CSV table of C-alpha atoms and ligand atoms in Angstrom, one decimal:
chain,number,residue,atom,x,y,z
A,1,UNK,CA,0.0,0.0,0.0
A,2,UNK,CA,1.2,3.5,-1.1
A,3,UNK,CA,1.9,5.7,2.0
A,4,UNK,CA,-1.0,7.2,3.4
A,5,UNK,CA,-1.3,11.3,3.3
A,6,UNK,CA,-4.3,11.2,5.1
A,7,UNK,CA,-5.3,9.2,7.7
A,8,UNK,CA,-8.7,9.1,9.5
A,9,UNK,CA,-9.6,6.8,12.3
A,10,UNK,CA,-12.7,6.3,14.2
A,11,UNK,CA,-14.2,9.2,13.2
A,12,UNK,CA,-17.5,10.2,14.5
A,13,UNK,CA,-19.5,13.5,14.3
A,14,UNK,CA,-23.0,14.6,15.8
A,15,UNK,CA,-24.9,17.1,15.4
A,16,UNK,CA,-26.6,17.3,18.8
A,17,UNK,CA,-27.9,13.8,19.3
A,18,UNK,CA,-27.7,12.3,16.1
A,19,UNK,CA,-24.4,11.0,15.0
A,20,UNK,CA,-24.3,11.3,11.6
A,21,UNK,CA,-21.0,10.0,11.1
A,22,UNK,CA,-20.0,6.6,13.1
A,23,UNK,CA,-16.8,5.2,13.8
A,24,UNK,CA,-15.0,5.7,10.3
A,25,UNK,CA,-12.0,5.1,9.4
A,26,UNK,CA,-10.2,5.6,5.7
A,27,UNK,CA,-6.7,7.1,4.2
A,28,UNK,CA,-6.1,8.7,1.3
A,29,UNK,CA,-2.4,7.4,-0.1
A,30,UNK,CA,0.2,9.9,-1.0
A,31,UNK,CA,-0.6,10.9,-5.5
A,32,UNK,CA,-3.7,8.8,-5.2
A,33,UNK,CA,-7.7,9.5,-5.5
A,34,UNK,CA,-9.6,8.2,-2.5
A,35,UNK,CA,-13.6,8.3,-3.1
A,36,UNK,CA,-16.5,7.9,-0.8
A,37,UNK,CA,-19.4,7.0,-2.6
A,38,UNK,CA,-23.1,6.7,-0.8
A,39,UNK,CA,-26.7,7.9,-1.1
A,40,UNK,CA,-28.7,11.5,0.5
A,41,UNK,CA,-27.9,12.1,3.4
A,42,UNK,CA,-25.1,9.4,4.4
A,43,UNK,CA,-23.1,11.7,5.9
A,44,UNK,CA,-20.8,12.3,2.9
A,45,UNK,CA,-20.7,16.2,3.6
A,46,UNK,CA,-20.2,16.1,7.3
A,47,UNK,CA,-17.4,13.8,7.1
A,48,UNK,CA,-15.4,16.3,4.6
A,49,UNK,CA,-16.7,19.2,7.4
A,50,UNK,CA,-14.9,17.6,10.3
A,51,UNK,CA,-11.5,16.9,8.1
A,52,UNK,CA,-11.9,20.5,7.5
A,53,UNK,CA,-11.9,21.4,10.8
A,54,UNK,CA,-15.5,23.3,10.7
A,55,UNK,CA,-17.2,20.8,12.4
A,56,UNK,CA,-15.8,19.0,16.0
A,57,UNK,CA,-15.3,15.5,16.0
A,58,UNK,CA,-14.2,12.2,17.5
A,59,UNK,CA,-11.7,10.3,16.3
A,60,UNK,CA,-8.5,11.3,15.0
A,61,UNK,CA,-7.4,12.7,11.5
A,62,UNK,CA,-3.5,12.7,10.4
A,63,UNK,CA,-2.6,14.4,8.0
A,64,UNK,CA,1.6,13.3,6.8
A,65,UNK,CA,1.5,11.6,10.0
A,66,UNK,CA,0.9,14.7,12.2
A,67,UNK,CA,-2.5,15.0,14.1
A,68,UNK,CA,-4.8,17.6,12.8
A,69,UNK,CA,-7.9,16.9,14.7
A,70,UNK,CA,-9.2,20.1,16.4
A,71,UNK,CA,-7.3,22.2,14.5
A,72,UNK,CA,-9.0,25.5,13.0
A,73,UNK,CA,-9.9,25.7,8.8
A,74,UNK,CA,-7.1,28.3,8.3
A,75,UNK,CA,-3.9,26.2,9.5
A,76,UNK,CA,-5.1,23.1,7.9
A,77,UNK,CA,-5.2,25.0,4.7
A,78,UNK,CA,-1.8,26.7,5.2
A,79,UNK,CA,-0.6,22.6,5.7
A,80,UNK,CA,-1.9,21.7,2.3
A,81,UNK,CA,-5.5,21.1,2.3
A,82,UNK,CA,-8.1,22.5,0.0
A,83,UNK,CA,-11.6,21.4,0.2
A,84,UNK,CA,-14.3,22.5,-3.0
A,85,UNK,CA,-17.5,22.5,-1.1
A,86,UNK,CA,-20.6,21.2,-2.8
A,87,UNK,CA,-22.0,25.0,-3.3
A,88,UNK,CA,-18.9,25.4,-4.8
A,89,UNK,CA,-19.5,28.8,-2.5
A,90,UNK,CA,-17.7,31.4,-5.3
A,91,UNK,CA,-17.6,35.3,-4.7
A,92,UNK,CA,-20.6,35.9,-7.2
A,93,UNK,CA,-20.3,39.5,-7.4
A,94,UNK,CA,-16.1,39.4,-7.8
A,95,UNK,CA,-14.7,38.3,-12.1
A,96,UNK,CA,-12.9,34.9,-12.2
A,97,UNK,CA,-9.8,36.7,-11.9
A,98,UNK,CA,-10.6,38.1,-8.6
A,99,UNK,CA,-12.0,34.4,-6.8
A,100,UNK,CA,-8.6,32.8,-8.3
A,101,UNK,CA,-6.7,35.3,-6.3
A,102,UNK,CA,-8.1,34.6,-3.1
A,103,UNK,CA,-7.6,31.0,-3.8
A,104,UNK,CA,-3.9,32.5,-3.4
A,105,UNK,CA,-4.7,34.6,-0.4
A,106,UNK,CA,-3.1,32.1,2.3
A,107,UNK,CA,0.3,32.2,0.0
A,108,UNK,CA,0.4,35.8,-0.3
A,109,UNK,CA,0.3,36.2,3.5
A,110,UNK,CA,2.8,33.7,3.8
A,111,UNK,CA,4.9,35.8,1.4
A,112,UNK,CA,5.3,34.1,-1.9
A,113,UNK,CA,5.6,36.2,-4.3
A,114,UNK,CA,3.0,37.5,-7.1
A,115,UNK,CA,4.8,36.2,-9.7
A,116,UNK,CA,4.9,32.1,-8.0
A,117,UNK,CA,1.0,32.7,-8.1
A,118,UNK,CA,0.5,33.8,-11.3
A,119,UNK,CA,2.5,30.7,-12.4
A,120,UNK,CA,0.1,28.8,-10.4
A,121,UNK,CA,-2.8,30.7,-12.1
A,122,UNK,CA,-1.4,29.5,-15.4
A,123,UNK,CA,-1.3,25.9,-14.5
A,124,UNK,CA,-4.7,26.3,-13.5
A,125,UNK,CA,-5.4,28.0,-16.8
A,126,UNK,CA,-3.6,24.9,-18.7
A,127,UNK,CA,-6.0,22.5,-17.0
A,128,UNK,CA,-9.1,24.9,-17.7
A,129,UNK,CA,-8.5,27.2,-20.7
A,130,UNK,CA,-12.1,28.4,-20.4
A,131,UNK,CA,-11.4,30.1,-17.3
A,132,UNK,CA,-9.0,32.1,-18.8
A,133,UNK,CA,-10.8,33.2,-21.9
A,134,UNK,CA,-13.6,34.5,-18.7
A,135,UNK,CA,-11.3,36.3,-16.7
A,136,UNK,CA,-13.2,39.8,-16.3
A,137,UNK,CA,-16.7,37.8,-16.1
A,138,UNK,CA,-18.7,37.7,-13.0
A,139,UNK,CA,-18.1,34.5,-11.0
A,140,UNK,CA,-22.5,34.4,-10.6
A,141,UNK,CA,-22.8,34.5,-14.2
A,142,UNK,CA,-21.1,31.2,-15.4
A,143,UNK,CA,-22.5,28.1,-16.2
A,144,UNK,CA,-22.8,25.2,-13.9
A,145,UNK,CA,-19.8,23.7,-15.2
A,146,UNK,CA,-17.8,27.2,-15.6
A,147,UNK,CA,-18.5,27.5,-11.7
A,148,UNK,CA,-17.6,24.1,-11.0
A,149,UNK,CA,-14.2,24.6,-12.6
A,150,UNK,CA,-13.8,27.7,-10.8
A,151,UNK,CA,-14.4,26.5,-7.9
A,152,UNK,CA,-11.4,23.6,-8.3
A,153,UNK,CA,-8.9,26.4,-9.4
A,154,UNK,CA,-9.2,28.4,-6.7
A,155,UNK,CA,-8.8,25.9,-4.6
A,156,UNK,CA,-5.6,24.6,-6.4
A,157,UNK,CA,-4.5,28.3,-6.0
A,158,UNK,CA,-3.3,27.7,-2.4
A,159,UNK,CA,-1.1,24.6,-3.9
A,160,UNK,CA,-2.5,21.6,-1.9
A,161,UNK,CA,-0.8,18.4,-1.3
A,162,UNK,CA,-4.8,17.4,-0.9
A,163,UNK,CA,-7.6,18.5,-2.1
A,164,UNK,CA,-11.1,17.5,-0.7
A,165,UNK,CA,-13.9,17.4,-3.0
A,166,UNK,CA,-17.5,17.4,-2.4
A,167,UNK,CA,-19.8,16.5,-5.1
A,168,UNK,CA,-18.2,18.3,-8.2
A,169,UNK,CA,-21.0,16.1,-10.6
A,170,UNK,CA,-23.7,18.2,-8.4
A,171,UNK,CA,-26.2,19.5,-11.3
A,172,UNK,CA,-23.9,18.8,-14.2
A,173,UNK,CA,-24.4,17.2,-17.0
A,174,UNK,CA,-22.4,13.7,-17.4
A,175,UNK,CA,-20.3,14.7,-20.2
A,176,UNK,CA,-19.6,18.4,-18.2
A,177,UNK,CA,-18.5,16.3,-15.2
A,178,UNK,CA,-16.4,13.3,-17.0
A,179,UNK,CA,-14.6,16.0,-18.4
A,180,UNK,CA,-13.9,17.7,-14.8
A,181,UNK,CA,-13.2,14.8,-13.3
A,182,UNK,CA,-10.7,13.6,-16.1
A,183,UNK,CA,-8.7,16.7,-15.0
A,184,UNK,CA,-9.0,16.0,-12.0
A,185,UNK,CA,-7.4,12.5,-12.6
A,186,UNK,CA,-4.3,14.2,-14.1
A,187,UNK,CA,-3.9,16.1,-11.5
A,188,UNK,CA,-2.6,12.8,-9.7
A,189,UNK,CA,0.3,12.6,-12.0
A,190,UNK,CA,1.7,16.1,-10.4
A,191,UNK,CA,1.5,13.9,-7.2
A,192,UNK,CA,-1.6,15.7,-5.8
A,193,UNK,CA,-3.9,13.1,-3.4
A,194,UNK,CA,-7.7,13.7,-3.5
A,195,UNK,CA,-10.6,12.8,-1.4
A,196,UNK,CA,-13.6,12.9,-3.7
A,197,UNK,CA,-17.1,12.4,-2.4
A,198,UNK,CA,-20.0,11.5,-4.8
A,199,UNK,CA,-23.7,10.2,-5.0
A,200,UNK,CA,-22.6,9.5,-8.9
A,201,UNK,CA,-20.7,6.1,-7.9
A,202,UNK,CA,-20.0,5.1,-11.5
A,203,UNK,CA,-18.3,8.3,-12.4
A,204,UNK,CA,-16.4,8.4,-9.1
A,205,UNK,CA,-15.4,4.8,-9.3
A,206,UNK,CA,-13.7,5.2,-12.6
A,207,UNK,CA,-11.5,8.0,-11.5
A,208,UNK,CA,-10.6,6.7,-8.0
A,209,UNK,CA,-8.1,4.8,-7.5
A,210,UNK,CA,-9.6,3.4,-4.0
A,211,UNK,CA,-13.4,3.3,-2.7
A,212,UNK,CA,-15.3,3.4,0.3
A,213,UNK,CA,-19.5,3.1,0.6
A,214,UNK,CA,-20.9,4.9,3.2
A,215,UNK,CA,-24.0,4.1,4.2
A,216,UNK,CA,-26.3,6.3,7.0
A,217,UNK,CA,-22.9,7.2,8.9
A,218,UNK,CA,-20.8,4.0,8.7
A,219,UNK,CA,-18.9,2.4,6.5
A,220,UNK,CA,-20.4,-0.3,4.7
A,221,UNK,CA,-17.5,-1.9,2.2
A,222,UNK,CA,-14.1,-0.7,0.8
A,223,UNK,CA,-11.6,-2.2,-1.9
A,224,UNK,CA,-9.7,-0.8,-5.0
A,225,UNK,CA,-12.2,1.1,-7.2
A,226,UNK,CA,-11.7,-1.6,-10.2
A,227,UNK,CA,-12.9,-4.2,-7.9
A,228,UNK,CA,-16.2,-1.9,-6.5
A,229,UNK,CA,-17.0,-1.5,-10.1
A,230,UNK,CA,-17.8,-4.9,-10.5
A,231,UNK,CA,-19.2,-6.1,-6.6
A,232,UNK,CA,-22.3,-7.4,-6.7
A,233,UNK,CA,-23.3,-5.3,-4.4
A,234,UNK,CA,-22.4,-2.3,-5.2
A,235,UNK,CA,-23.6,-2.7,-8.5
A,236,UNK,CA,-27.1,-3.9,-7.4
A,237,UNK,CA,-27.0,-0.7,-5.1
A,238,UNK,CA,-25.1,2.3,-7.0
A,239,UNK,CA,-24.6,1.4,-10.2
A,240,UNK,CA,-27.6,-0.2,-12.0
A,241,UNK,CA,-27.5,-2.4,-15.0
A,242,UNK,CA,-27.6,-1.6,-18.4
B,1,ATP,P1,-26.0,14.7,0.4
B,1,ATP,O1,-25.3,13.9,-0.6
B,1,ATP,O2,-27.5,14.8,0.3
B,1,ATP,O3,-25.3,16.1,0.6
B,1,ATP,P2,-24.5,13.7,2.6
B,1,ATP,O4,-24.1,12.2,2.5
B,1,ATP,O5,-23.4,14.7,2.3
B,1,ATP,O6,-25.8,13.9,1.8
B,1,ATP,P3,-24.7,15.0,5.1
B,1,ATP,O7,-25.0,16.3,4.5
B,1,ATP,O8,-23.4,14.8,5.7
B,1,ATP,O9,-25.0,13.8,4.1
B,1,ATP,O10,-25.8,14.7,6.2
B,1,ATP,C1,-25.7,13.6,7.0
B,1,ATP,C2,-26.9,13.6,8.1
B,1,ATP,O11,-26.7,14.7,9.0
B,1,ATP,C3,-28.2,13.9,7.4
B,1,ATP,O12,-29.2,13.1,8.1
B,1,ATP,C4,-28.5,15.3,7.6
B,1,ATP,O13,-29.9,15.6,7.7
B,1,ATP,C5,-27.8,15.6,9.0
B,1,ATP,N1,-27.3,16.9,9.1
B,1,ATP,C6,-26.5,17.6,8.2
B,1,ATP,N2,-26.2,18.8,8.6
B,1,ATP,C7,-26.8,19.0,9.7
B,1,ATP,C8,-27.0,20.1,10.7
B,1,ATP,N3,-26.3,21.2,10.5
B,1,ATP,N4,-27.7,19.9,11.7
B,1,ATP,C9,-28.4,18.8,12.0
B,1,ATP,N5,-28.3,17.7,11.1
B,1,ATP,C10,-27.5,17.8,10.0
């Protein structure tokens, strides 16, 4: 097994009395994709919150082999992590150009210069030339997809070493999101790890390289995203036949 980046064990999170997620435990290895697939509602969302840091938690969460449980959002993402939340959350009223740049915010403060972000703002414009041909256009008024591919190159703007992603298929079409995920999938090969949670099992199966079900807060199987693709199980359940 590849070495894991990060590491979550026994995780659980409530909101007041309900524990919505239970005892889970996964890693994401060092230049791989991790995905947790699962229906509404199994608690797909909270568990990227309480990696995040914006929700407290049980459990603990290592992240290169240092504890980062209870540690706030803003020094988690100064270490390396990047999470695109489902509402992909973009500055409507601010251009493309302007929602990029605070992706860099954190590296600025930390001093790098302007010019090692606008190389970063190039790769990100390499990986999605659209956003550079919208550069002075409203962040509110792109498409679904525009948005969604926004949203991932801000969040590569801080650099991560791993990028948490929730839902980037939400209310795209399936060729809009194949395509985003395929980048996303290259993105390995410049040894970034990603956690990718997705109700769309198929899609997220084919681009992870491991997969975990969650189901109602725990987990319910796990194995090498190949091998998922063809369980009987998850089939019957996420996939369908056809
Ligand atoms: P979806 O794919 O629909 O976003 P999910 O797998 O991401 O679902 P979560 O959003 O993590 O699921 O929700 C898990 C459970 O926790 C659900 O039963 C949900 O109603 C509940 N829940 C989520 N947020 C809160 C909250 N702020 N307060 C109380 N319960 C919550």
């Amino acid at each position: 097994m590849a070495e894991a980046l990060l590491q979550v064990e026994e995780l659980s999170v409530a909101y007041g009395q309900v524990e919505a997620v239970r005892g889970v435990s996964l890693h994401v290895a060092r230049g791989q994709i991790a995905t947790v697939i699962g229906p509404n509602g199994a608690g797909k969302t909270t568990l990227l919150g309480a990696i995040m840091g914006l929700l407290p938690s049980r459990g603990a969460i290592r992240f290169a082999g240092d504890r980062i449980d209870g540690r706030d959002t803003e020094a988690l993402v100064r270490r390396g992590i990047s999470l695109v939340p489902e509402r992909r959350e973009l500055f409507a009223d601010m251009t493309v150009q302007e929602n990029l740049e605070l992706g860099g915010f954190s590296r600025r403060r930390a001093g790098e210069s302007r010019a090692a972000l606008a190389n970063t703002m190039e790769e990100v414009f390499a990986l999605f030339p659209r956003l550079k041909e919208r550069l002075p256009q409203l962040a509110g008024t792109l498409s679904g997809g525009e948005r969604q591919m926004l949203a991932v190159g801000r969040a590569l703007m801080g650099k991560p070493k791993l990028l948490l992603l929730d839902e980037p298929s939400l209310g795209l079409a399936p060729l809009i999101t194949r395509d985003i995920l395929h980048t996303i999938s290259r993105l390995r090969e410049s040894g970034l790890s990603v956690l990718l949670i997705e109700q769309n099992a198929r899609a997220a199966l084919q681009t992870a390289d491991y997969g975990y079900v969650l189901e109602t807060g725990e987990l319910s199987l796990e194995g090498e995203a190949d091998r998922l693709l063809h369980d009987e199980r998850v089939i019957a359940t996420y996939l369908g036949r056809h």
